[in-house]
Amino acid sequence: MTKDLVTCPIENTLKLINRKWVIVLIRDMFTGKKHFSEFKEDHPNLSATVLTDTLKFMENNSLIVKKNVVGTKKNLTEYHLTKKGSRLNKILYEMAVFGLDELECGDEKDSEIIAMFKDYYAELLKI
């Protein structure tokens, strides 16, 4: 096999999700956010241009689908995770668990609180 035919699945996954804001927006969608204004409101440091570009990137890579909702005062656009986007749930969960176990709790670990957060993320991410 030539080098061009051999790809690393970890590297390819990182190329997909390593773009700034992708993982954050996917997490937001798991929490129920689906409108441009909701993403913008939760992340005031995220410019409208970068948000637009990131959503297009995610759509072009089949992580999300854009749907126009008709029948409201004004037409609204909603963003929904695709099956491919939803499958990132396990990666997000493991990132949360790693953060809880290794980064956030310091020396005084409270196992009940950590377990509560792990359960929360498992439910949120449908693990």
mmCIF file of C-alpha atoms in Angstrom:
data_model
loop_
_atom_site.group_PDB
_atom_site.id
_atom_site.type_symbol
_atom_site.label_atom_id
_atom_site.label_comp_id
_atom_site.label_asym_id
_atom_site.label_seq_id
_atom_site.Cartn_x
_atom_site.Cartn_y
_atom_site.Cartn_z
ATOM 1 C CA MET A 1 0.000 0.000 0.000
ATOM 2 C CA THR A 2 1.163 3.465 -0.722
ATOM 3 C CA LYS A 3 1.130 6.180 1.876
ATOM 4 C CA ASP A 4 -1.713 7.934 0.023
ATOM 5 C CA LEU A 5 -3.981 4.913 0.483
ATOM 6 C CA VAL A 6 -3.252 4.473 4.170
ATOM 7 C CA THR A 7 -4.996 6.943 6.430
ATOM 8 C CA CYS A 8 -5.039 7.256 10.152
ATOM 9 C CA PRO A 9 -8.612 7.307 11.492
ATOM 10 C CA ILE A 10 -7.540 9.257 14.570
ATOM 11 C CA GLU A 11 -5.836 11.932 12.486
ATOM 12 C CA ASN A 12 -8.803 12.135 10.120
ATOM 13 C CA THR A 13 -11.236 12.489 13.018
ATOM 14 C CA LEU A 14 -9.093 15.205 14.550
ATOM 15 C CA LYS A 15 -9.052 17.073 11.230
ATOM 16 C CA LEU A 16 -12.845 17.024 11.311
ATOM 17 C CA ILE A 17 -13.424 18.069 14.915
ATOM 18 C CA ASN A 18 -10.300 20.092 15.651
ATOM 19 C CA ARG A 19 -11.593 23.173 13.873
ATOM 20 C CA LYS A 20 -12.291 25.833 16.472
ATOM 21 C CA TRP A 21 -15.921 25.835 17.703
ATOM 22 C CA VAL A 22 -16.974 22.522 16.082
ATOM 23 C CA ILE A 23 -16.977 20.475 19.292
ATOM 24 C CA VAL A 24 -18.560 23.329 21.261
ATOM 25 C CA LEU A 25 -21.391 23.693 18.732
ATOM 26 C CA ILE A 26 -21.980 19.944 18.665
ATOM 27 C CA ARG A 27 -22.187 19.965 22.456
ATOM 28 C CA ASP A 28 -24.628 22.864 22.238
ATOM 29 C CA MET A 29 -26.807 20.876 19.846
ATOM 30 C CA PHE A 30 -26.899 17.985 22.299
ATOM 31 C CA THR A 31 -28.205 20.469 24.886
ATOM 32 C CA GLY A 32 -31.037 21.453 22.524
ATOM 33 C CA LYS A 33 -29.703 24.547 20.823
ATOM 34 C CA LYS A 34 -30.540 24.709 17.127
ATOM 35 C CA HIS A 35 -30.710 28.360 16.081
ATOM 36 C CA PHE A 36 -27.915 30.688 14.996
ATOM 37 C CA SER A 37 -29.017 33.240 17.593
ATOM 38 C CA GLU A 38 -28.772 30.647 20.396
ATOM 39 C CA PHE A 39 -25.198 29.771 19.466
ATOM 40 C CA LYS A 40 -24.293 33.456 19.193
ATOM 41 C CA GLU A 41 -25.956 34.335 22.513
ATOM 42 C CA ASP A 42 -24.101 31.584 24.386
ATOM 43 C CA HIS A 43 -20.753 32.475 22.831
ATOM 44 C CA PRO A 44 -20.451 36.265 22.557
ATOM 45 C CA ASN A 45 -16.770 35.956 21.571
ATOM 46 C CA LEU A 46 -17.798 33.978 18.495
ATOM 47 C CA SER A 47 -18.221 36.354 15.574
ATOM 48 C CA ALA A 48 -21.158 35.940 13.219
ATOM 49 C CA THR A 49 -18.745 35.347 10.342
ATOM 50 C CA VAL A 50 -16.862 32.583 12.136
ATOM 51 C CA LEU A 51 -20.132 31.012 13.294
ATOM 52 C CA THR A 52 -21.492 31.056 9.739
ATOM 53 C CA ASP A 53 -18.273 29.546 8.366
ATOM 54 C CA THR A 54 -18.186 26.873 11.068
ATOM 55 C CA LEU A 55 -21.808 25.870 10.505
ATOM 56 C CA LYS A 56 -21.124 25.635 6.753
ATOM 57 C CA PHE A 57 -18.039 23.513 7.450
ATOM 58 C CA MET A 58 -20.087 21.220 9.681
ATOM 59 C CA GLU A 59 -22.844 20.981 7.070
ATOM 60 C CA ASN A 60 -20.360 20.297 4.248
ATOM 61 C CA ASN A 61 -18.849 17.503 6.350
ATOM 62 C CA SER A 62 -22.257 15.953 7.111
ATOM 63 C CA LEU A 63 -22.123 16.631 10.852
ATOM 64 C CA ILE A 64 -25.271 18.763 10.750
ATOM 65 C CA VAL A 65 -28.181 19.456 8.472
ATOM 66 C CA LYS A 66 -29.747 22.870 7.993
ATOM 67 C CA LYS A 67 -33.542 23.013 7.929
ATOM 68 C CA ASN A 68 -35.729 25.990 7.109
ATOM 69 C CA VAL A 69 -38.808 26.150 9.325
ATOM 70 C CA VAL A 70 -41.787 27.669 7.550
ATOM 71 C CA GLY A 71 -44.955 28.934 9.202
ATOM 72 C CA THR A 72 -43.587 31.253 11.840
ATOM 73 C CA LYS A 73 -43.569 35.052 11.736
ATOM 74 C CA LYS A 74 -40.323 34.833 9.870
ATOM 75 C CA ASN A 75 -38.712 31.794 8.392
ATOM 76 C CA LEU A 76 -36.281 30.303 10.860
ATOM 77 C CA THR A 77 -33.276 28.156 10.156
ATOM 78 C CA GLU A 78 -32.572 25.243 12.448
ATOM 79 C CA TYR A 79 -29.443 23.138 12.654
ATOM 80 C CA HIS A 80 -29.700 19.481 13.619
ATOM 81 C CA LEU A 81 -27.093 16.819 14.159
ATOM 82 C CA THR A 82 -26.928 14.115 11.523
ATOM 83 C CA LYS A 83 -26.313 10.494 12.422
ATOM 84 C CA LYS A 84 -22.615 11.154 11.786
ATOM 85 C CA GLY A 85 -22.663 14.202 14.080
ATOM 86 C CA SER A 86 -24.582 12.334 16.768
ATOM 87 C CA ARG A 87 -21.975 9.577 16.738
ATOM 88 C CA LEU A 88 -19.505 12.042 18.244
ATOM 89 C CA ASN A 89 -21.381 11.609 21.527
ATOM 90 C CA LYS A 90 -18.917 9.014 22.796
ATOM 91 C CA ILE A 91 -15.959 11.276 22.047
ATOM 92 C CA LEU A 92 -17.630 14.158 23.891
ATOM 93 C CA TYR A 93 -18.473 11.900 26.822
ATOM 94 C CA GLU A 94 -14.906 10.622 27.110
ATOM 95 C CA MET A 95 -13.609 14.202 26.939
ATOM 96 C CA ALA A 96 -15.958 15.147 29.792
ATOM 97 C CA VAL A 97 -14.914 12.123 31.863
ATOM 98 C CA PHE A 98 -11.233 12.856 31.261
ATOM 99 C CA GLY A 99 -11.777 16.465 32.321
ATOM 100 C CA LEU A 100 -13.616 15.412 35.457
ATOM 101 C CA ASP A 101 -11.070 12.756 36.392
ATOM 102 C CA GLU A 102 -7.843 14.460 35.397
ATOM 103 C CA LEU A 103 -8.257 18.221 35.033
ATOM 104 C CA GLU A 104 -11.042 19.912 36.933
ATOM 105 C CA CYS A 105 -11.236 18.444 40.390
ATOM 106 C CA GLY A 106 -7.728 18.910 41.740
ATOM 107 C CA ASP A 107 -6.588 17.107 44.874
ATOM 108 C CA GLU A 108 -9.910 17.133 46.693
ATOM 109 C CA LYS A 109 -11.990 14.852 44.506
ATOM 110 C CA ASP A 110 -15.585 14.401 45.576
ATOM 111 C CA SER A 111 -16.573 11.094 44.041
ATOM 112 C CA GLU A 112 -20.317 11.757 44.430
ATOM 113 C CA ILE A 113 -20.147 15.026 42.514
ATOM 114 C CA ILE A 114 -17.952 13.494 39.826
ATOM 115 C CA ALA A 115 -20.361 10.563 39.492
ATOM 116 C CA MET A 116 -23.278 13.005 39.255
ATOM 117 C CA PHE A 117 -21.587 14.912 36.413
ATOM 118 C CA LYS A 118 -20.691 11.682 34.604
ATOM 119 C CA ASP A 119 -24.323 10.602 34.833
ATOM 120 C CA TYR A 120 -25.431 14.029 33.580
ATOM 121 C CA TYR A 121 -23.165 13.833 30.537
ATOM 122 C CA ALA A 122 -24.142 10.223 29.859
ATOM 123 C CA GLU A 123 -27.807 11.231 29.803
ATOM 124 C CA LEU A 124 -27.224 14.414 27.805
ATOM 125 C CA LEU A 125 -25.113 12.634 25.202
ATOM 126 C CA LYS A 126 -27.326 9.536 25.114
ATOM 127 C CA ILE A 127 -24.572 7.122 26.145
#
